[in-house]
mmCIF file of C-alpha atoms and ligand atoms in Angstrom:
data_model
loop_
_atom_site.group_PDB
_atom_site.id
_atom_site.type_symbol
_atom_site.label_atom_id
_atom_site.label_comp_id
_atom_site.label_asym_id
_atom_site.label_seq_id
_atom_site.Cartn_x
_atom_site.Cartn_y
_atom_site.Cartn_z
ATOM 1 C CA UNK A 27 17.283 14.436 23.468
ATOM 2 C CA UNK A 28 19.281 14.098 26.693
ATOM 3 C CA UNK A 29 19.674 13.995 30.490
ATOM 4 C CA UNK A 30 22.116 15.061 32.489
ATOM 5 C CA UNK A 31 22.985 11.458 34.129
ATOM 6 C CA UNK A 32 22.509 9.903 30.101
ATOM 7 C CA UNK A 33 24.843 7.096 29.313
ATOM 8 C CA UNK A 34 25.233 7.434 25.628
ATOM 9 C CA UNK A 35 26.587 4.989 23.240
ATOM 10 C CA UNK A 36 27.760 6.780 20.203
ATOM 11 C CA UNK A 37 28.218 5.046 17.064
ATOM 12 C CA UNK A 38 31.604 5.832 15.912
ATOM 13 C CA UNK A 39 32.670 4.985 12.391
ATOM 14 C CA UNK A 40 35.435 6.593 12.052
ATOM 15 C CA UNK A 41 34.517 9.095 10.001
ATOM 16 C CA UNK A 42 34.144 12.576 10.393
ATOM 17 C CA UNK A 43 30.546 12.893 11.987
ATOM 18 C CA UNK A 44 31.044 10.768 14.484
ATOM 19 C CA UNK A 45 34.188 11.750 15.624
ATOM 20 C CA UNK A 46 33.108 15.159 15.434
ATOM 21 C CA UNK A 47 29.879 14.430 17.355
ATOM 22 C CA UNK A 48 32.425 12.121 19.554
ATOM 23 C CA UNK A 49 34.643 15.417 20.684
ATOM 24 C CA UNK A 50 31.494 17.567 21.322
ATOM 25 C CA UNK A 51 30.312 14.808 23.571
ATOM 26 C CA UNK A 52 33.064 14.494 25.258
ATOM 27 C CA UNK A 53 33.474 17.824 26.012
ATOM 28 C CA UNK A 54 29.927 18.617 26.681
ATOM 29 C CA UNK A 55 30.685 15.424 29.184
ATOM 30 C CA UNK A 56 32.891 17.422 31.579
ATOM 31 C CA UNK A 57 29.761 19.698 31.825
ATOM 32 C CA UNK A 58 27.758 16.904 33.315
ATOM 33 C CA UNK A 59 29.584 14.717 35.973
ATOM 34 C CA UNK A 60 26.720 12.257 35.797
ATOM 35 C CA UNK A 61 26.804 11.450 32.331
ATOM 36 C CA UNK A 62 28.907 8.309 30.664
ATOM 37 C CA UNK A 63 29.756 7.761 27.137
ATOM 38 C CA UNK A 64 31.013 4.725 25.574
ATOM 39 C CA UNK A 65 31.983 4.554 21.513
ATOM 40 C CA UNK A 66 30.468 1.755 19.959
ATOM 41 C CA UNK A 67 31.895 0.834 16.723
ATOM 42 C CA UNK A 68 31.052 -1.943 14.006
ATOM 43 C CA UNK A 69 33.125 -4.097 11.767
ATOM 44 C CA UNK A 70 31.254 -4.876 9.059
ATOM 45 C CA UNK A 71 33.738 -7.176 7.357
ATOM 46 C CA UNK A 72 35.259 -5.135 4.994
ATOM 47 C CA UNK A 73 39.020 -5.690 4.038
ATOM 48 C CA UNK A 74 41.352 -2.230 3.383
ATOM 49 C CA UNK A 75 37.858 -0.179 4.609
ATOM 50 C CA UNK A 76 36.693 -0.915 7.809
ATOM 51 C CA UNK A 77 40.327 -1.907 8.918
ATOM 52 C CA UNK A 78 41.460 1.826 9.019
ATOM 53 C CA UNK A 79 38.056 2.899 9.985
ATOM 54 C CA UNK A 80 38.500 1.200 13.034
ATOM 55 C CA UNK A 81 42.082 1.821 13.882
ATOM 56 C CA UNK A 82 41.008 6.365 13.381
ATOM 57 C CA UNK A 83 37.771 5.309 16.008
ATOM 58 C CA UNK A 84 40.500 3.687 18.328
ATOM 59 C CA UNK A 85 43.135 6.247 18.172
ATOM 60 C CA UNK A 86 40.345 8.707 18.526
ATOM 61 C CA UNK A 87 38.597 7.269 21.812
ATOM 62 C CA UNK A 88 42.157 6.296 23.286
ATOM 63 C CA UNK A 89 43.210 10.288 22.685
ATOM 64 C CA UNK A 90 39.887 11.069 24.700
ATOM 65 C CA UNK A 91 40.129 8.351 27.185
ATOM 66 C CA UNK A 92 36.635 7.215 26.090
ATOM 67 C CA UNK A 93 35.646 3.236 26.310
ATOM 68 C CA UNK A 94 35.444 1.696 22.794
ATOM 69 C CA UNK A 95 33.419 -1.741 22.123
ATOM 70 C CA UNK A 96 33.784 -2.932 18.863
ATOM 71 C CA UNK A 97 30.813 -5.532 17.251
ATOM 72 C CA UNK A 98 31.651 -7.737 14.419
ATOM 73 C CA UNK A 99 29.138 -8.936 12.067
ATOM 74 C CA UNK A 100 31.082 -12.424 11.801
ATOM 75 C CA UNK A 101 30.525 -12.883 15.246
ATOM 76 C CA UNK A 102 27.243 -11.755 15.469
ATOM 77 C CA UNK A 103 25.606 -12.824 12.232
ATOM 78 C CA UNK A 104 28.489 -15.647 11.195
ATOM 79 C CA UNK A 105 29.391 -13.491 7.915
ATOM 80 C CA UNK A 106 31.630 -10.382 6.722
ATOM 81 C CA UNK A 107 30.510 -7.806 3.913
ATOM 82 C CA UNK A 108 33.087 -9.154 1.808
ATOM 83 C CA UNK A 109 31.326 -12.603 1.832
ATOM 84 C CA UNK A 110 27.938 -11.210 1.033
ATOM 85 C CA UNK A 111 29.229 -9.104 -2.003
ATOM 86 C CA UNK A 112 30.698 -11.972 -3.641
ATOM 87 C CA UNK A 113 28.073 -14.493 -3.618
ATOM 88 C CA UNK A 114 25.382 -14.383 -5.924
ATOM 89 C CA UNK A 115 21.901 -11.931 -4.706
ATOM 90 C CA UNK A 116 18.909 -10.466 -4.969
ATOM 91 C CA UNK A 117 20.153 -6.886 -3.099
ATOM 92 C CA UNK A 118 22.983 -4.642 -3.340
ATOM 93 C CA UNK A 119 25.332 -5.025 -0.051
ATOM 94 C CA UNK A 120 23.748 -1.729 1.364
ATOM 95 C CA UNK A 121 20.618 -3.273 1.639
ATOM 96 C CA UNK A 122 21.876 -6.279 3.771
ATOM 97 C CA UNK A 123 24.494 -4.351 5.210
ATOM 98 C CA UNK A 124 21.660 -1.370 6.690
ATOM 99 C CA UNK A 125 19.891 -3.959 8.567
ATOM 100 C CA UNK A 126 22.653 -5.968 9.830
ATOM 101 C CA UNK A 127 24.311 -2.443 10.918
ATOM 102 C CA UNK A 128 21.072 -1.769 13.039
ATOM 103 C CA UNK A 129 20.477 -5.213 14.697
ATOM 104 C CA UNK A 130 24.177 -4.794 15.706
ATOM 105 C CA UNK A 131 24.890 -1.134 17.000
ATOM 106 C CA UNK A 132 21.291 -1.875 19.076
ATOM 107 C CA UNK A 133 22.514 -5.009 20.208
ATOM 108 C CA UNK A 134 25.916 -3.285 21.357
ATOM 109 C CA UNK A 135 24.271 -0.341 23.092
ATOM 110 C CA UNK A 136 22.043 -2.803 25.037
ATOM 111 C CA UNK A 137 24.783 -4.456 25.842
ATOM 112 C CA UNK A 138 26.993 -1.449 27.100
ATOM 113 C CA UNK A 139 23.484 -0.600 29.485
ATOM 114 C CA UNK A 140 23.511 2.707 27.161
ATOM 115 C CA UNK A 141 19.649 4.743 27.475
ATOM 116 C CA UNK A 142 20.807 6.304 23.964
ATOM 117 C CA UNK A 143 22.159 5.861 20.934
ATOM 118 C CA UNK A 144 23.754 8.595 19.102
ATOM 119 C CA UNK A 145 24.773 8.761 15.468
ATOM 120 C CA UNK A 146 26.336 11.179 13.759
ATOM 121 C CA UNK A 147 23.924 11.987 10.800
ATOM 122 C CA UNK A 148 24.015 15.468 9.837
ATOM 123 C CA UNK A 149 21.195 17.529 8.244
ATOM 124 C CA UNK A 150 22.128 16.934 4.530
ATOM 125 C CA UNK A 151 21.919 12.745 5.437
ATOM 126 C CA UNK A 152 18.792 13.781 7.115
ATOM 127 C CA UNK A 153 17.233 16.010 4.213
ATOM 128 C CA UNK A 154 18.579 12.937 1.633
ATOM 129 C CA UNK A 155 16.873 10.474 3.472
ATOM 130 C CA UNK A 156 13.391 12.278 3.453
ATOM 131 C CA UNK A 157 13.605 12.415 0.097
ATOM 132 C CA UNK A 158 14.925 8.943 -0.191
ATOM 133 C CA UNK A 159 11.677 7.747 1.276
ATOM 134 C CA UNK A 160 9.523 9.797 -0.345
ATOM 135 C CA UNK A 161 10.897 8.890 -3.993
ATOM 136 C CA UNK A 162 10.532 5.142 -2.560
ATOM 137 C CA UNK A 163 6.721 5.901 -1.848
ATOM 138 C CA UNK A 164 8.092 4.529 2.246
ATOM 139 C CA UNK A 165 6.250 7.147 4.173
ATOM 140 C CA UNK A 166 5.936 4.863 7.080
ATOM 141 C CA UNK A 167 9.464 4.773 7.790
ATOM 142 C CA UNK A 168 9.594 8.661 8.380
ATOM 143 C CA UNK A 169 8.281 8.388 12.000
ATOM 144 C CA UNK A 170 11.404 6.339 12.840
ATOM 145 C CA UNK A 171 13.954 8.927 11.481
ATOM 146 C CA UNK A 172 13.022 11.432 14.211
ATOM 147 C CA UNK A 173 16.069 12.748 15.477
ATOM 148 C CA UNK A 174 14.968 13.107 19.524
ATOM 149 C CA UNK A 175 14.199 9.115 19.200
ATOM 150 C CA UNK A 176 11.147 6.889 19.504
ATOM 151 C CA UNK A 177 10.649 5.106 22.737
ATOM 152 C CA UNK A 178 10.385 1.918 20.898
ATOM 153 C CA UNK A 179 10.576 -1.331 23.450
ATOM 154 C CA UNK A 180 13.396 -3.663 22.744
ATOM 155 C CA UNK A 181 15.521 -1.134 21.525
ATOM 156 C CA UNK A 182 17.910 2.177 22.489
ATOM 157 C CA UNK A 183 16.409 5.017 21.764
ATOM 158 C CA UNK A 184 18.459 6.290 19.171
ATOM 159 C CA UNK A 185 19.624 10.233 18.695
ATOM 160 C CA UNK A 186 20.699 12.291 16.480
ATOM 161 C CA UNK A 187 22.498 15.164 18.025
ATOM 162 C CA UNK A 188 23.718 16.636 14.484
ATOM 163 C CA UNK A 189 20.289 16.863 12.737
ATOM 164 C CA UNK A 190 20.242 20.657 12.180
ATOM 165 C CA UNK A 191 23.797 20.838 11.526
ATOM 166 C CA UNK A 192 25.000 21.135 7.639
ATOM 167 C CA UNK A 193 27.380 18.321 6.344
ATOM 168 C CA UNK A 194 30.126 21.674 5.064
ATOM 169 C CA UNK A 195 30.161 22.509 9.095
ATOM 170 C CA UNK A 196 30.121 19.163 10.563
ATOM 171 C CA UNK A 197 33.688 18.883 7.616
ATOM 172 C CA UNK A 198 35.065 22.736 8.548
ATOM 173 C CA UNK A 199 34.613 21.471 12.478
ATOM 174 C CA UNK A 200 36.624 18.577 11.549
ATOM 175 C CA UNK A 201 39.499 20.432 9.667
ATOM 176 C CA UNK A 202 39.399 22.916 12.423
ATOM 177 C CA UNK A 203 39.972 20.854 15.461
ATOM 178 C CA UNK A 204 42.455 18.802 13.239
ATOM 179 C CA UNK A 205 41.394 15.552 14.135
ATOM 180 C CA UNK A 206 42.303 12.596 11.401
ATOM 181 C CA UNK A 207 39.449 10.626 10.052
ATOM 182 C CA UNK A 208 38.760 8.159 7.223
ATOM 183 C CA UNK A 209 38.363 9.678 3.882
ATOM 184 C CA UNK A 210 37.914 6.832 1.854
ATOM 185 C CA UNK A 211 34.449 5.656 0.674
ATOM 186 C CA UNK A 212 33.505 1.878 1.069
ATOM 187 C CA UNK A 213 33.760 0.087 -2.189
ATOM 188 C CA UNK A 214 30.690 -1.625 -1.906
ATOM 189 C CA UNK A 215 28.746 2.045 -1.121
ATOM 190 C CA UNK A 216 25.937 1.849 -3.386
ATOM 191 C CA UNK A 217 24.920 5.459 -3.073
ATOM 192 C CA UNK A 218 22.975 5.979 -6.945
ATOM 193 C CA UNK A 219 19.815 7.307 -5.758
ATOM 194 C CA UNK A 220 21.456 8.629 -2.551
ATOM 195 C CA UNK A 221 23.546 10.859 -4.796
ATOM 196 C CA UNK A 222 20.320 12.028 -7.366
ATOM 197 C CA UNK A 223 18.630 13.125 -3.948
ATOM 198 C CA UNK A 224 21.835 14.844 -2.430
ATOM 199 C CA UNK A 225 22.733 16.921 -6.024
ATOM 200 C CA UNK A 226 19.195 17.510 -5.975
ATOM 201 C CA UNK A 227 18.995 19.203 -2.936
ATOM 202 C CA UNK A 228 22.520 20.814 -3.280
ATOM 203 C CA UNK A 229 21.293 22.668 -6.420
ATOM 204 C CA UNK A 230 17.901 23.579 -4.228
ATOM 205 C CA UNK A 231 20.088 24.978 -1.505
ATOM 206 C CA UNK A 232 22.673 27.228 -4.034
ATOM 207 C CA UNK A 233 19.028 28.689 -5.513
ATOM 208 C CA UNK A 234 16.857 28.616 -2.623
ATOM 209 C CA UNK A 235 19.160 28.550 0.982
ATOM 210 C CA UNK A 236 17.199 27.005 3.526
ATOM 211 C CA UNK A 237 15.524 24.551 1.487
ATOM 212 C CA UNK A 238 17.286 21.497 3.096
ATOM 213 C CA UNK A 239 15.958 22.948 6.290
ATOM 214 C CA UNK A 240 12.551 23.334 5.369
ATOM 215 C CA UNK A 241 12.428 19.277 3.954
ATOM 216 C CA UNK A 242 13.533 18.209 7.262
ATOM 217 C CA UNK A 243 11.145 20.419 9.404
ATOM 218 C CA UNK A 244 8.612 19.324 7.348
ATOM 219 C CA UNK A 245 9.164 15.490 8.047
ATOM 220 C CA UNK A 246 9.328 16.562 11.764
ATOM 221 C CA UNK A 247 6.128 17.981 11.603
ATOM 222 C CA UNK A 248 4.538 14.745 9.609
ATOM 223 C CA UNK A 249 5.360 12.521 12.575
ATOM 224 C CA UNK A 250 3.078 11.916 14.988
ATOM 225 C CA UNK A 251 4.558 13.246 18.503
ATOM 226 C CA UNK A 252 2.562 10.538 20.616
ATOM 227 C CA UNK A 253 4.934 10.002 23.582
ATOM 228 C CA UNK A 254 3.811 6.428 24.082
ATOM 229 C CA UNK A 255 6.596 3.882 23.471
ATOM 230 C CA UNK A 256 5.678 1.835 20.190
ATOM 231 C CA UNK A 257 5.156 -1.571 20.904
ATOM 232 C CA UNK A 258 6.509 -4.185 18.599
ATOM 233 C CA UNK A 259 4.023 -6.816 18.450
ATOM 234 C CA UNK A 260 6.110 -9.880 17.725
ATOM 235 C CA UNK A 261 9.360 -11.361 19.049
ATOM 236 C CA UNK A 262 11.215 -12.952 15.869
ATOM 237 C CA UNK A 263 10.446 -17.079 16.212
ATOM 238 C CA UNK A 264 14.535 -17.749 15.367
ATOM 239 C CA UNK A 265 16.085 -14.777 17.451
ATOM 240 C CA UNK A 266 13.622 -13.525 19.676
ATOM 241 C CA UNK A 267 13.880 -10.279 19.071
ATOM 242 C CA UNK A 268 11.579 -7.591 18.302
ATOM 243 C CA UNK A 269 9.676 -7.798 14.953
ATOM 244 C CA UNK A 270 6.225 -6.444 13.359
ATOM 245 C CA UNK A 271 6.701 -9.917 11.708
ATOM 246 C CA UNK A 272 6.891 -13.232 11.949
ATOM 247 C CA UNK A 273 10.671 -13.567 11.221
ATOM 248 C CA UNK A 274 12.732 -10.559 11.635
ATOM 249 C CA UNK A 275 14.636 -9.072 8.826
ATOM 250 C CA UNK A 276 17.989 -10.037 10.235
ATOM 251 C CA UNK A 277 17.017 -13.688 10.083
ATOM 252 C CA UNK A 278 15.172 -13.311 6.731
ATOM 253 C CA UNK A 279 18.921 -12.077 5.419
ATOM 254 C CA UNK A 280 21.057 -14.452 6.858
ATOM 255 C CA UNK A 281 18.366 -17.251 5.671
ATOM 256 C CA UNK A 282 18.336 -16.100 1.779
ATOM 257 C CA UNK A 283 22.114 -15.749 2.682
ATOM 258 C CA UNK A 284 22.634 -19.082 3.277
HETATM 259 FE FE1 SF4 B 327 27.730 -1.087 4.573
HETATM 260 FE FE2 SF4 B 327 26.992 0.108 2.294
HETATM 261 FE FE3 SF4 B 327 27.992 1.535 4.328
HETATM 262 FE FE4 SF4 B 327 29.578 -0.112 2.923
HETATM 263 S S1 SF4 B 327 28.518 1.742 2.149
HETATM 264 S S2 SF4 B 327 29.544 0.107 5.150
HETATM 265 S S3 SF4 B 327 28.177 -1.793 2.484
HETATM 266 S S4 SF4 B 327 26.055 0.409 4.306
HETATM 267 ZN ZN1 ZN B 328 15.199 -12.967 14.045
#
């Protein structure tokens, strides 16, 4: 997942998976001289939400004397979250939000010369988003969730250091080490389905322990471990950026957007 000269961008949110996974870094830092690590955080544009969000990720990286880049989605894509919830659309604000969110922490840790990207998503958000994609009949997007990264050209290789960790020890970490993070759920957090799969698999786990385990070792094993970098056969015709399509996604959004 690493190497011991690795300059890591972590994606810190401000809450408490990434600043857990920020501390462990940083202390598994002193262990390797070689190694950098720079917090990348993004403002998504929403008022009373990401505001504290980003002032916890500041304190927090100040406290550890770690560089902290923040990326704002009205300077990158020319709109906030709040602007894209109120007009009239065809998604809920998760679905534009997800995409934008991606285009911009890659863009950041390219940016910041980062050779990873590590996010904070636990086992439970890795078990829910198995079954996420299986409910959605998405198998293809399975082979990007592995949690060592794809080589993928054009973008960071993105980690995800907490993948066998369970969401009540990445919280009891948290408590323990006594660090303050944000607590309060975006209002725009459109989590329906998120939250069938999650009770779903909490129930599973009470009955049968290990089960949220098993569904991620499973989707481990169903993606092909080819080493070869994928190559993304198009560069976007608006951004130039990589794209299976003709027109990225990010463009498609801020398009229908406007
Ligand atoms: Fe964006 Fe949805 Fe997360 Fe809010 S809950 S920050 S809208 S992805
Ligand atoms: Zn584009």
């Amino acid at each position: 997942m690493l190497e011991y000269d690795s300059r890591i961008a972590i994606g810190v949110s401000g809450g408490k998976d990434s600043l857990g996974l920020l501390h462990i870094m940083h202390r598994l830092g002193k262990k390797f001289p070689n190694s950098e690590l720079v917090a990348v955080s993004i403002d998504e544009g929403v008022r009373g939400y990401r505001d504290e969000a980003l002032d916890i990720a500041s304190e927090a990286c100040k406290s550890l004397d770690v560089e902290h880049v923040v990326y704002a989605f009205k300077d990158l894509f020319g709109v906030r979250m709040d602007e894209i919830a109120s007009i009239e659309r065809d998604l809920v604000p998760c679905s534009y939000c997800g995409v934008l969110r991606r285009r911009a922490l890659n863009k950041a840790a390219l940016e910041v010369n980062a050779d990873r990207l590590a996010t904070g998503h636990n086992l439970d958000d890795i078990a829910q988003t198995v079954m996420l994609n299986i409910l959605r009949g998405d198998i293809n997007r399975l082979h990007m969730m592995h949690p060592g990264g794809k080589r993928v050209l054009g973008f960071v290789k993105r980690i995800k250091p907490f993948c066998e960790i369970p969401e009540r020890e990445t919280t009891l970490y948290a408590y323990l080490e006594g660090f303050r993070f944000q607590e309060l759920p975006c209002p725009y957090a459109d989590e329906a389905m998120r939250n069938d799969a999650r009770s779903f698999l909490n129930r599973m786990e009470v009955k049968r322990p290990g089960t949220k385990f098993t569904v991620y070792r499973t989707a481990i094993k169903m993606i092909p471990t080819n080493e070869n970098p994928v190559t993304v056969r198009n560069k976007c015709k608006r951004c130039g950026e990589p794209t299976s399509q003709e027109i990225c996604r990010v463009c498609q959004i801020i398009e229908s957007l406007s």
